[in-house]
Coordinates of C-alpha atoms and ligand atoms in Angstrom, one line a residue:
X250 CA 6.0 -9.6 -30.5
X251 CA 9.6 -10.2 -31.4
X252 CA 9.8 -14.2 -33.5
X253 CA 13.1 -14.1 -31.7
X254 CA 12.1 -17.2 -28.8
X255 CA 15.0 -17.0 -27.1
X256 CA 14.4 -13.0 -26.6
X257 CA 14.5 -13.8 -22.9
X258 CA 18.1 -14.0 -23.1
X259 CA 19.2 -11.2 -25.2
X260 CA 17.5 -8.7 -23.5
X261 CA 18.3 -8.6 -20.0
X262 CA 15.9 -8.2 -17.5
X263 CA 16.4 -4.3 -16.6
X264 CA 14.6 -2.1 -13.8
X265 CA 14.4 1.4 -14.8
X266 CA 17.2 3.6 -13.5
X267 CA 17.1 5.3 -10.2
X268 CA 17.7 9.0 -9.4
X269 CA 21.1 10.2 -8.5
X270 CA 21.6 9.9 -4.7
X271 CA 22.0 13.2 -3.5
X272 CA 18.9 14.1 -5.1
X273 CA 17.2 11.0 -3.6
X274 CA 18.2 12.1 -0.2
X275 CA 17.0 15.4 -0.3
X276 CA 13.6 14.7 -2.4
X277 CA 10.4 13.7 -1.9
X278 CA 10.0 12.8 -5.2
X279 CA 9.8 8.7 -6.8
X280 CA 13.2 7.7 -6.9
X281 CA 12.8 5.6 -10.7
X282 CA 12.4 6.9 -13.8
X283 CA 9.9 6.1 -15.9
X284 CA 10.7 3.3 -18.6
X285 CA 11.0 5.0 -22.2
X286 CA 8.6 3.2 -24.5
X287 CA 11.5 1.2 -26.2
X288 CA 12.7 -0.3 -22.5
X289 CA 9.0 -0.7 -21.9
X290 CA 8.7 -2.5 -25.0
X291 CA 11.8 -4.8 -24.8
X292 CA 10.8 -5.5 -21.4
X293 CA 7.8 -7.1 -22.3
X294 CA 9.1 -8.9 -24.7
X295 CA 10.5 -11.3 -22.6
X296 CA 7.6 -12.7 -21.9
X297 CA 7.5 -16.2 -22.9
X298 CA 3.8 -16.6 -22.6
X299 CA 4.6 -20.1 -21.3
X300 CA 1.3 -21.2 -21.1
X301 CA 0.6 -21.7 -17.8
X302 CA 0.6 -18.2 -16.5
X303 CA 2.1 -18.5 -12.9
X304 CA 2.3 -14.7 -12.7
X305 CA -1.4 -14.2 -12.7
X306 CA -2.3 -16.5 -10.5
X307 CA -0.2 -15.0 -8.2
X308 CA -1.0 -11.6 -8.5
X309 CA -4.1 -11.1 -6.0
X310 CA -6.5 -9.7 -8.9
X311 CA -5.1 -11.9 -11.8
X312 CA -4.5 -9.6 -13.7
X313 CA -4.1 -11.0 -17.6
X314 CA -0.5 -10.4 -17.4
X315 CA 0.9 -11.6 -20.9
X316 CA -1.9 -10.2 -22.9
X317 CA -1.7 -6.7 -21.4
X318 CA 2.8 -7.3 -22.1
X319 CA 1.8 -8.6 -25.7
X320 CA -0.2 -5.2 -26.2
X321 CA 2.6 -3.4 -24.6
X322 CA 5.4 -4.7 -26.9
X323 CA 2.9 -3.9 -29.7
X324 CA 2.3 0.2 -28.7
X325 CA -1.4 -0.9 -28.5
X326 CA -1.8 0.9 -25.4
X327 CA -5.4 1.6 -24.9
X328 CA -6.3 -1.9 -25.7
X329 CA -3.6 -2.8 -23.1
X330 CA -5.2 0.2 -20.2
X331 CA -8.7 -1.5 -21.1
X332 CA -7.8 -4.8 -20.4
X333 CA -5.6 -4.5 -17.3
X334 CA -8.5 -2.1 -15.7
X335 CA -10.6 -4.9 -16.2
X336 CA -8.9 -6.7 -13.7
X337 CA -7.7 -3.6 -11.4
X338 CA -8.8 -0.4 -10.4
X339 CA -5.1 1.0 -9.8
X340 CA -2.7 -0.3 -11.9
X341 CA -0.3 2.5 -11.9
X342 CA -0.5 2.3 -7.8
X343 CA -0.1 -2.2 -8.0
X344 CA 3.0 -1.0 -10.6
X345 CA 5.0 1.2 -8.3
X346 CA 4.3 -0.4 -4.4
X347 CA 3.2 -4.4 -5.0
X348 CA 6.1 -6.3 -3.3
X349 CA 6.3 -8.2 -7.2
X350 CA 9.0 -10.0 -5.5
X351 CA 7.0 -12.0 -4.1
X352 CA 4.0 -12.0 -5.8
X353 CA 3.6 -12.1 -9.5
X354 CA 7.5 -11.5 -10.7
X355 CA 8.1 -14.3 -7.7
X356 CA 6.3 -16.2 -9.3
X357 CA 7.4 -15.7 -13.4
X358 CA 9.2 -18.6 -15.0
X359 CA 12.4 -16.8 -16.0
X360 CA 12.9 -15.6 -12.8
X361 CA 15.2 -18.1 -10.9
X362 CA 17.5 -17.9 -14.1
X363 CA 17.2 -15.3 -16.3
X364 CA 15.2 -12.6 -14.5
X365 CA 11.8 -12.1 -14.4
X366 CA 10.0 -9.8 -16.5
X367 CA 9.4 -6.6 -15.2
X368 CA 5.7 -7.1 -15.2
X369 CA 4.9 -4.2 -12.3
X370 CA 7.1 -1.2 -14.3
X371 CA 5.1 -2.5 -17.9
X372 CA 1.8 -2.1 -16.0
X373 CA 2.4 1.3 -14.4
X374 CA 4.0 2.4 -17.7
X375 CA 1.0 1.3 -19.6
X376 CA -1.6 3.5 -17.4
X377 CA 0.7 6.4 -17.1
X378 CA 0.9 6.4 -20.7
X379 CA -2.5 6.0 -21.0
X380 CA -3.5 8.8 -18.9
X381 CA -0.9 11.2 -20.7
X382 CA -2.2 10.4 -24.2
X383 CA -5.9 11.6 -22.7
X384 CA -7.7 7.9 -21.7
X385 CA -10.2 7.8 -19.7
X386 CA -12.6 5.3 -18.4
X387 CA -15.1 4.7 -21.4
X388 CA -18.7 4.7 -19.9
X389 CA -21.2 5.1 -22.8
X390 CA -22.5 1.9 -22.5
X391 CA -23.3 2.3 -18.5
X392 CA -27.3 2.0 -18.1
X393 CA -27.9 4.1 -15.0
X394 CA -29.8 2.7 -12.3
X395 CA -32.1 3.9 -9.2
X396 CA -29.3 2.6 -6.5
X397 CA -26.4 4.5 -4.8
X398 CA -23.9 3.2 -2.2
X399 CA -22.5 4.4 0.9
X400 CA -18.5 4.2 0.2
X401 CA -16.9 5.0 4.1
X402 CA -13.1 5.1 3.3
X403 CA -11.6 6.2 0.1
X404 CA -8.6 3.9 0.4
X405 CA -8.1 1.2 -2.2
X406 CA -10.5 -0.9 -1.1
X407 CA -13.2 1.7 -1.1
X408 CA -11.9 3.2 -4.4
X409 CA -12.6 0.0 -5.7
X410 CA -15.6 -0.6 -4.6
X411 CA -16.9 2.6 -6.2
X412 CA -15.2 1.8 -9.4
X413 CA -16.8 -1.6 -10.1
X414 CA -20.4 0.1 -8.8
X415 CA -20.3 2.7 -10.8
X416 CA -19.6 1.2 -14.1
X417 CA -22.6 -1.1 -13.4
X418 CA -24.6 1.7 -13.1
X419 CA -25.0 2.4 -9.5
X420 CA -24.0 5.8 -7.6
X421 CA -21.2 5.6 -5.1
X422 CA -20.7 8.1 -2.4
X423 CA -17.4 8.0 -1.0
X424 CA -17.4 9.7 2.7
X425 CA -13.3 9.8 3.9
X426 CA -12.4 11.9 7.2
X427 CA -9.2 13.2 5.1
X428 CA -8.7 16.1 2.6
X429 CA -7.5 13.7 -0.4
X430 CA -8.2 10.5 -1.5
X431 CA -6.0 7.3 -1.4
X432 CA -6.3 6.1 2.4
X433 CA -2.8 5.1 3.0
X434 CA -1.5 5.2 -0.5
X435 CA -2.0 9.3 -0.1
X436 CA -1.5 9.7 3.6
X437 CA 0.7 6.6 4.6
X438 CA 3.3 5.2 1.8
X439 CA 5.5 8.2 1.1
X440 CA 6.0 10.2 -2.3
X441 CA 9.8 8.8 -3.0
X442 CA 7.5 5.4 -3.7
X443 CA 4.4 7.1 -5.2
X444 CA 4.2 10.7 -5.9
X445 CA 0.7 12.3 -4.5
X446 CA -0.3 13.5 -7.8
X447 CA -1.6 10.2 -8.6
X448 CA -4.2 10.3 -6.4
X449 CA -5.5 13.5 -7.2
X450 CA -5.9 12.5 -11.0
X451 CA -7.6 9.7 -9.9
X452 CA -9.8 11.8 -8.0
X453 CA -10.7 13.6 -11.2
X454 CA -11.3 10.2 -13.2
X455 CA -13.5 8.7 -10.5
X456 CA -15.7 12.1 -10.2
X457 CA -16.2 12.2 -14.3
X458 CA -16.8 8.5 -14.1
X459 CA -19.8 9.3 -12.0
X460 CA -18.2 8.6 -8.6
X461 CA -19.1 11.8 -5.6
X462 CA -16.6 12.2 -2.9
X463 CA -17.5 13.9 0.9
X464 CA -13.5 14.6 2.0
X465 CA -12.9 16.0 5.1
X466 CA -15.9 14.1 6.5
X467 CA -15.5 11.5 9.4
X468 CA -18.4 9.1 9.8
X469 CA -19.5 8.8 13.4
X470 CA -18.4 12.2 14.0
X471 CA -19.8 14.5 11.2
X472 CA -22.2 12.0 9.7
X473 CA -23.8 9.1 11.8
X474 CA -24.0 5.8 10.1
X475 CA -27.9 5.9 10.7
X476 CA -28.3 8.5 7.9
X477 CA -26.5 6.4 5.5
X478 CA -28.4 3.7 6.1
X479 CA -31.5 5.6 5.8
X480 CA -30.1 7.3 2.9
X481 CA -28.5 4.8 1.1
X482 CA -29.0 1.2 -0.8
X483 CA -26.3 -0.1 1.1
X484 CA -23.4 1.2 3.0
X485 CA -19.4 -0.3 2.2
X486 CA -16.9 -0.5 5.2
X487 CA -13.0 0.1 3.7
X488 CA -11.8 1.9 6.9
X489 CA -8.4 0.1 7.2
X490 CA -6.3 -0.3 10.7
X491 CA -5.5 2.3 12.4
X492 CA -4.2 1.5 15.8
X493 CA -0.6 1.9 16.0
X494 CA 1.3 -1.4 18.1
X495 CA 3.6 -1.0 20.3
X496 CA 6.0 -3.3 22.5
X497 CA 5.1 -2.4 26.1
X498 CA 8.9 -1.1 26.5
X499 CA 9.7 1.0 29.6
X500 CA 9.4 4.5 28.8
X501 CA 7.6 4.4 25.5
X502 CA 5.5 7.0 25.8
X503 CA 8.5 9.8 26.9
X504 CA 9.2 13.0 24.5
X505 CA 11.0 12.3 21.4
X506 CA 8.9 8.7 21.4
X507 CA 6.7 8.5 17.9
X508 CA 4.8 6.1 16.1
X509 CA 5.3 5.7 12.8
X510 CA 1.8 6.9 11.2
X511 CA 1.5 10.1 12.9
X512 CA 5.5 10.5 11.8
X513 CA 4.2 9.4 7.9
X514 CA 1.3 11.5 8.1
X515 CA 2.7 15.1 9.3
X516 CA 5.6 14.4 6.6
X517 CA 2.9 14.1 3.6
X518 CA 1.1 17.3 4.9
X519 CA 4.1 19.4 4.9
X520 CA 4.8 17.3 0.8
X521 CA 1.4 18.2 0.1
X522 CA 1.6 21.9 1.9
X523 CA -1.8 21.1 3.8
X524 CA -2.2 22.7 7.3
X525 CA -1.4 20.2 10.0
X526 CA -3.8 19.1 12.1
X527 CA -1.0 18.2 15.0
X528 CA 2.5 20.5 15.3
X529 CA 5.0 18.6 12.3
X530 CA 7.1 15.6 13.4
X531 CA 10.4 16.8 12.6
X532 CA 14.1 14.9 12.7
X533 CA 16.3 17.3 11.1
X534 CA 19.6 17.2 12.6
X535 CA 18.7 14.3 14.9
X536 CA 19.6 10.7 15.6
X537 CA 17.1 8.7 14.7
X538 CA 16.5 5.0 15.3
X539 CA 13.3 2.9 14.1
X540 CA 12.5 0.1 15.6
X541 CA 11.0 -2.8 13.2
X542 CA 11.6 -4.2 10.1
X543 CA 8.8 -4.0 7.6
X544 CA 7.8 -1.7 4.6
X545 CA 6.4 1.1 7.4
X546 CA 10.1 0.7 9.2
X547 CA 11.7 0.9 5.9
X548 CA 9.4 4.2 4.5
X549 CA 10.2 6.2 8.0
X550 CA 13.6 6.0 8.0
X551 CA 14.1 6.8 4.3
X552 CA 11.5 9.7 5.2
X553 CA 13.8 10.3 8.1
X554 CA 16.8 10.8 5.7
X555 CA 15.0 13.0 3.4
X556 CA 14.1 15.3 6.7
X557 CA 18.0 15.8 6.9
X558 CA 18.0 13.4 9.9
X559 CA 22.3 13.1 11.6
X560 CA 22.0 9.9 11.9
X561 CA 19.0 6.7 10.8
X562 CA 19.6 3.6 12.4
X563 CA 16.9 0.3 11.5
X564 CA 17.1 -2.3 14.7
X565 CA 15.6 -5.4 14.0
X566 CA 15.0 -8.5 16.5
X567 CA 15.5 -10.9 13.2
X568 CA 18.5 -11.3 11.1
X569 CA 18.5 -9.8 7.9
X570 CA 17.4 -12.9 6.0
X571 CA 13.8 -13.0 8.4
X572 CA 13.3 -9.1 7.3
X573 CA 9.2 -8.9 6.5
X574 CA 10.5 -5.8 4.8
X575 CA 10.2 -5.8 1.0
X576 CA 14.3 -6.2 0.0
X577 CA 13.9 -3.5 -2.8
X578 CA 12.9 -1.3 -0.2
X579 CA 15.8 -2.5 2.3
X580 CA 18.0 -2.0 -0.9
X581 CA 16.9 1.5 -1.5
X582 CA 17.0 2.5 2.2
X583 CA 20.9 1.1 2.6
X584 CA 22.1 3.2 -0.8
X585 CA 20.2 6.2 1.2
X586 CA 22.6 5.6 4.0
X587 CA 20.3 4.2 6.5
X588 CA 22.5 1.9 9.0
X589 CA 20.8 -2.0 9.5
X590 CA 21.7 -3.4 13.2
X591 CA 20.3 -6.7 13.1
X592 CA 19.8 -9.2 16.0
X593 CA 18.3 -6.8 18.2
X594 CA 15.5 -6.2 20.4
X595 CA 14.3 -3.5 22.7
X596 CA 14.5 -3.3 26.6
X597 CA 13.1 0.0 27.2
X598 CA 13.3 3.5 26.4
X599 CA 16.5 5.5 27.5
X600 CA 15.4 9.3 28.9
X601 CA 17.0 12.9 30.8
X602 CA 15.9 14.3 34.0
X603 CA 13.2 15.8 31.5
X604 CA 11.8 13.0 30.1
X605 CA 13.3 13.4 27.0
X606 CA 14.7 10.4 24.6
X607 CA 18.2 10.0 25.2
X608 CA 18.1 6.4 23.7
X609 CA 17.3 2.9 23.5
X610 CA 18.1 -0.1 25.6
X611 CA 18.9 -3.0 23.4
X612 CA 20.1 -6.7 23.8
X613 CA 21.1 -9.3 21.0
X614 CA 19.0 -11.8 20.0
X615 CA 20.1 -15.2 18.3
X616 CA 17.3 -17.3 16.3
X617 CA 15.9 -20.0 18.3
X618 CA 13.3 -22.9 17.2
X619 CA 10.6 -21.7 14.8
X620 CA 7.2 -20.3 16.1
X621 CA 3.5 -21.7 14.9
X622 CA 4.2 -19.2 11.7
X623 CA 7.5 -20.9 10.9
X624 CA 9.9 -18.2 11.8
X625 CA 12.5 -18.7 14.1
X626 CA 12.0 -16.7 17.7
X627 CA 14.9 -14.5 18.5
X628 CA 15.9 -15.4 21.9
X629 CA 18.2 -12.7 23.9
X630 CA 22.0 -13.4 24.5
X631 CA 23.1 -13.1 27.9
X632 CA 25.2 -9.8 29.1
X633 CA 24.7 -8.6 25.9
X634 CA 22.4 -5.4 26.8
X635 CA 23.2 -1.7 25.8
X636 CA 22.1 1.6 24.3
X637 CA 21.9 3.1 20.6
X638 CA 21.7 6.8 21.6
X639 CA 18.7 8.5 19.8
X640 CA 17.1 12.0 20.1
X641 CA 14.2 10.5 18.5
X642 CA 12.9 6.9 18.3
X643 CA 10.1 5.7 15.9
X644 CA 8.2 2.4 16.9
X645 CA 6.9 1.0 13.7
X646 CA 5.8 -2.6 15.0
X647 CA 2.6 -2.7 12.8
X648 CA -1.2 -1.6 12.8
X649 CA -4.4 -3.1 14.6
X650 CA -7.6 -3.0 14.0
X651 CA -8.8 0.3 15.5
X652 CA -12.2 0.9 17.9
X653 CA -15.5 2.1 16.0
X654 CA -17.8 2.4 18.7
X655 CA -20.2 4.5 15.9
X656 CA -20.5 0.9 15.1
X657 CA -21.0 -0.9 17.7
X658 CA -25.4 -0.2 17.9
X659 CA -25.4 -1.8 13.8
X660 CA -24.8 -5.6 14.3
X661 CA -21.7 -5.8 12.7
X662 CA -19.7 -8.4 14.1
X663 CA -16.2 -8.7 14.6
X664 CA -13.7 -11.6 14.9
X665 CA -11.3 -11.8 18.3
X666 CA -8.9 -9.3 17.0
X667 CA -11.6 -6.8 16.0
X668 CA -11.5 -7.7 12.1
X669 CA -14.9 -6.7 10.7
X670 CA -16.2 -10.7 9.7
X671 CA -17.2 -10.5 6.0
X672 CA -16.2 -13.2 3.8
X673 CA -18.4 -16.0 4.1
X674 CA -21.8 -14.6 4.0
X675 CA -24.5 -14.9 1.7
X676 CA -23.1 -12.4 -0.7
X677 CA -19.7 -11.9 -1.3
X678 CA -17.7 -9.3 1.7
X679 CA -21.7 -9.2 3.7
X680 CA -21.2 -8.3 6.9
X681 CA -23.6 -9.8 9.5
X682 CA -25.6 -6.7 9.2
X683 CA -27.2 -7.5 5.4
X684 CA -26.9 -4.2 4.3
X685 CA -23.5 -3.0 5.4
X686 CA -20.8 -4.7 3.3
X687 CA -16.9 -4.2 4.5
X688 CA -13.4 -5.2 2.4
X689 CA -9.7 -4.2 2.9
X690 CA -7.3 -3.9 6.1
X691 CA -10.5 -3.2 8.3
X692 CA -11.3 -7.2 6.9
X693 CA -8.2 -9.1 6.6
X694 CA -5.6 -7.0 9.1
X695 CA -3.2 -4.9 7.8
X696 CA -2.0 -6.7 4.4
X697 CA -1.4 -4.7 0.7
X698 CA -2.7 -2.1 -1.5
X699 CA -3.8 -5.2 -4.2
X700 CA -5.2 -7.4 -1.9
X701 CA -7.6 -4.5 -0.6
X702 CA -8.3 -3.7 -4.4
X703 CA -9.0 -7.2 -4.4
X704 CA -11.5 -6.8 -2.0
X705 CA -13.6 -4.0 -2.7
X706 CA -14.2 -5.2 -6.1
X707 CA -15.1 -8.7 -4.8
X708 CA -17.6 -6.1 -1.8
X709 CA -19.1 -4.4 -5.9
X710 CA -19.7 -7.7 -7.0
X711 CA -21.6 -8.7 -3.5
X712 CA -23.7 -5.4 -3.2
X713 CA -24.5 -6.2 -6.7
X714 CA -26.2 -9.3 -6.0
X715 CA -28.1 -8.1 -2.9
X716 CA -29.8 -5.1 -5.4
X717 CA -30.7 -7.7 -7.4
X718 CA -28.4 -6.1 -10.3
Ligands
FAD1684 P1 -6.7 2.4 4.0 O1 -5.8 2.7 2.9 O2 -6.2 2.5 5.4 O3 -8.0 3.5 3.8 C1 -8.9 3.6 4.8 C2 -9.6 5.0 4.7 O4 -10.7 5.0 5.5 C3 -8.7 6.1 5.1 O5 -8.6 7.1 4.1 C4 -9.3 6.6 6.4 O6 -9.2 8.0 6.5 C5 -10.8 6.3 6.1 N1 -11.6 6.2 7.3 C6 -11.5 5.3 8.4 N2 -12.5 5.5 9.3 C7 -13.3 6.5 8.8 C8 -14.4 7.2 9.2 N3 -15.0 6.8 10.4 N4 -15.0 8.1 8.5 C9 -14.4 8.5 7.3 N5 -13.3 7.9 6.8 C10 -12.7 6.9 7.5 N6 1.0 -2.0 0.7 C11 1.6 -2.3 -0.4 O7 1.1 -3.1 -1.2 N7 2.8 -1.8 -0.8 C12 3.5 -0.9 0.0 O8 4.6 -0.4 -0.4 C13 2.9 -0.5 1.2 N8 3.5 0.4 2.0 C14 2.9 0.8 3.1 C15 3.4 1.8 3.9 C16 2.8 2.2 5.1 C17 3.5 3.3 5.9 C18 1.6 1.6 5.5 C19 1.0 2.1 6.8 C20 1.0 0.7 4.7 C21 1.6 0.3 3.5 N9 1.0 -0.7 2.7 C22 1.6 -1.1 1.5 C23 -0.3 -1.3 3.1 C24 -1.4 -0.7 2.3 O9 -1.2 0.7 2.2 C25 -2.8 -1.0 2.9 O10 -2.8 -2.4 3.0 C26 -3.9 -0.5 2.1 O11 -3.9 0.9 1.9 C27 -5.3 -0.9 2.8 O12 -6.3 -0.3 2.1 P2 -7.7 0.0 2.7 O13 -8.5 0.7 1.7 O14 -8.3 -1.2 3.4 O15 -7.4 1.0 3.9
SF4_1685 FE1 2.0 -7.8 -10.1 FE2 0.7 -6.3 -8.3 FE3 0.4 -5.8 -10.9 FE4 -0.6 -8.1 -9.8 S1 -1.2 -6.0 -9.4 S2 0.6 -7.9 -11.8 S3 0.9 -8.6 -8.2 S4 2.3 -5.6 -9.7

């Protein structure tokens, strides 16, 4: 570590550079560079390792930020790989797509006047460093056991699950309905914010760990839950939120009308040149408007762009300020030419003689007194109404818990929004059924990658307990 205290102020906070625009536009490829290891470095070196370490207890899986930035600075690399995947089973994912903002950079002492360090790019240059000088996962000292786990979604929370299992021993079986691993971070969060060979190297570090994966199976359909409970120790639940919202608007279901998964989800088949299941949601050439104003809103119309879309406009009922959207993201989306109309809400969908979209009926909003959350209600303006012409139109309004009636027979209960009810059970993530377990969107609604990671290592340690390990 540099002796230099006031390094902090010398070195200037940077991000890594971003790819030229026109390439961005066209690629489906992650827009930053990777830090070299002298920016990595430097960057860490502003840590001040003030003491009182603000930034991990911010970060959902406290992770032992200034040690692991100490290491960093130093080139001690593996020590720094080990101890950050003490804490976290995906620190390269946490580095690129954690909102940092307003989690553990948020929360960095420099940050309201000199910048925070940039603790997310150290941490996924750390572990893709790692990985490209040969790490892996040291499990000599791993005393096998008798026991082996049911894993039903490989999304974070499952991955992590069957990370923190198997390195105590136990076998983990991971069943997911689609051909890769990831959950969401392979099928939903495009490849301009994390490129899909991540996954598939995990893949190959969880299966030489010890972990087994059954892709391309959907449980209730080509396996019943009753053989992995007969088969099986105990069973984990990570199967995220899967029902798409939408606003009730006139029209919403006419041609041309898409919601934003199925949009997300056809766009990484044809990245990943998989056959599609459905015919490929395609905007090339159209008008475009998404309707919302979070991270989903903000990935489909930068996919939109990328698809070679005329025209991409975001309209959101909040101002700018009230976005839920990270404001990187709405950064990166702006540069990319994507056009913000704030202030405005939908009336209905616009359509032909044929049904199709011709566009959307819109009034203005202005911010009115706050709601229970504390955000102000946008209230429409009088004689204000009138149409963005669209030839598409993307509702991206959020996820809900979706239905598992292959569930419904197994005493698992659910809270009033269908949330599987885990948390406050005997052992840690216990369902009411004692031997299915459940962590992750499918628990605490739609949320983040880290806080799911967070929760299927928290599930490990539970399960643990209940096989008495
Ligand atoms: P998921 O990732 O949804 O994984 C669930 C898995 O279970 C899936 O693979 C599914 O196929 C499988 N499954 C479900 N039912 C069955 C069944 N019956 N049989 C077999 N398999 C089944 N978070 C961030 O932190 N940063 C971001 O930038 C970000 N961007 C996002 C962008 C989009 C478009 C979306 C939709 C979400 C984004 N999120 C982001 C949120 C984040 O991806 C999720 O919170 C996280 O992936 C939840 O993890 P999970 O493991 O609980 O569920
Ligand atoms: Fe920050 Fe997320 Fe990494 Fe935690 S996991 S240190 S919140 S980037």
């Amino acid at each position: 570590m540099s002796q230099n205290v006031y390094q902090f102020i010398d070195v200037e906070r940077i991000d890594p550079p971003k790819k030229a625009i026109q390439i961005r536009k066209i690629e489906f490829v992650e827009i930053y560079e990777p830090f070299t290891e002298q920016q990595a470095g430097a960057q860490a070196d502003r840590c001040l390792d003030c003491g009182n370490p603000y930034c991990e207890w911010k970060c959902p899986v406290h992770n032992y930020i200034p040690q692991w930035l100490k290491l960093a600075n130093e080139g001690r690399i593996i020590e720094a790989v080990e101890l950050s995947h003490q804490t976290n089973t995906l620190p390269e994912v946490c580095g690129r797509v954690c909102p940092q903002d307003r989690l553990c950079e948020g929360a960095c002492t420099l940050n309201d006047d000199f910048g925070a360090v940039t603790i997310g790019n150290v941490e996924k240059y750390i572990t893709d460093k790692a990985f490209e000088m040969g790490w892996k996962p040291d499990m000599s000292g791993v005393e096998l056991t008798d026991k082996k786990v049911a894993i039903i979604g490989a999304g974070p929370a499952g991955l992590s699950c069957a990370d923190v299992l198997v390195r105590n021993g136990v076998k983990p079986v991971v069943f997911d309905r689609y051909p890769e691993i990831g959950g969401l971070l392979t099928f939903g969060i495009p490849s301009f914010k994390l490129e899909k060979d991540i996954m598939v190297n995990r893949r190959r570090v969880f299966s030489e760990m010890g972990v087994e994966f059954q892709l391309n199976t959907e449980v209730g359909k080509d396996i019943s839950i009753d053989t992995l409970l007969a088969d099986y120790d105990a069973v984990f639940l990570g199967v995220g939120t899967y029902k798409n919202m939408r606003a009730g608007l006139d029209n919403e279901n006419a041609i041309g009308v898409y919601d934003a998964l199925p949009f997300l989800v056809s766009n990484t088949y044809r990245v990943m040149a998989l056959t599609q299941p459905q015919p490929f949601i395609d905007m090339q050439g159209k008008r475009v408007v998404v309707l919302g104003g979070g991270d989903t809103a903000m990935d489909c119309v930068r996919t939109s762009i990328r698809q070679g879309a005329n025209n991409v406009i975001c309209a959101y009922r909040r101002d700018e300020a009230n976005m839920p959207g990270s404001k990187r993201e709405v950064k990166n989306a702006r540069e990319e030419g994507v056009n913000f109309m704030f202030n405005l809400q939908p009336l209905g969908i616009e359509v032909d003689s044929s049904g199709n979209v011709i566009g959307v009926k819109v009034v203005k909003t202005a911010l009115g007194d706050a709601d229970a959350a504390g955000r102000r209600r946008p209230e429409p303006v009088a004689d204000s109404e009138h149409v963005l012409a669209a030839d598409a139109v993307i509702m991206a309004f959020g996820f809900q818990p979706h239905a598992m009636p292959w569930l419904t027979p197994y005493d698992v209960e659910l809270d009033q929004w269908g949330r599987i009810k885990a948390a406050d059970t005997e052992f840690a993530f216990q369902t009411s059924n004692p031997k299915i377990f459940a962590g992750g969107d499918a628990v605490r609604g739609s949320d983040l990658v880290v806080t799911a990671i967070d929760e299927g290592r928290k599930a490990a340690d539970g399960i643990l307990d209940y096989l008495n390990l």
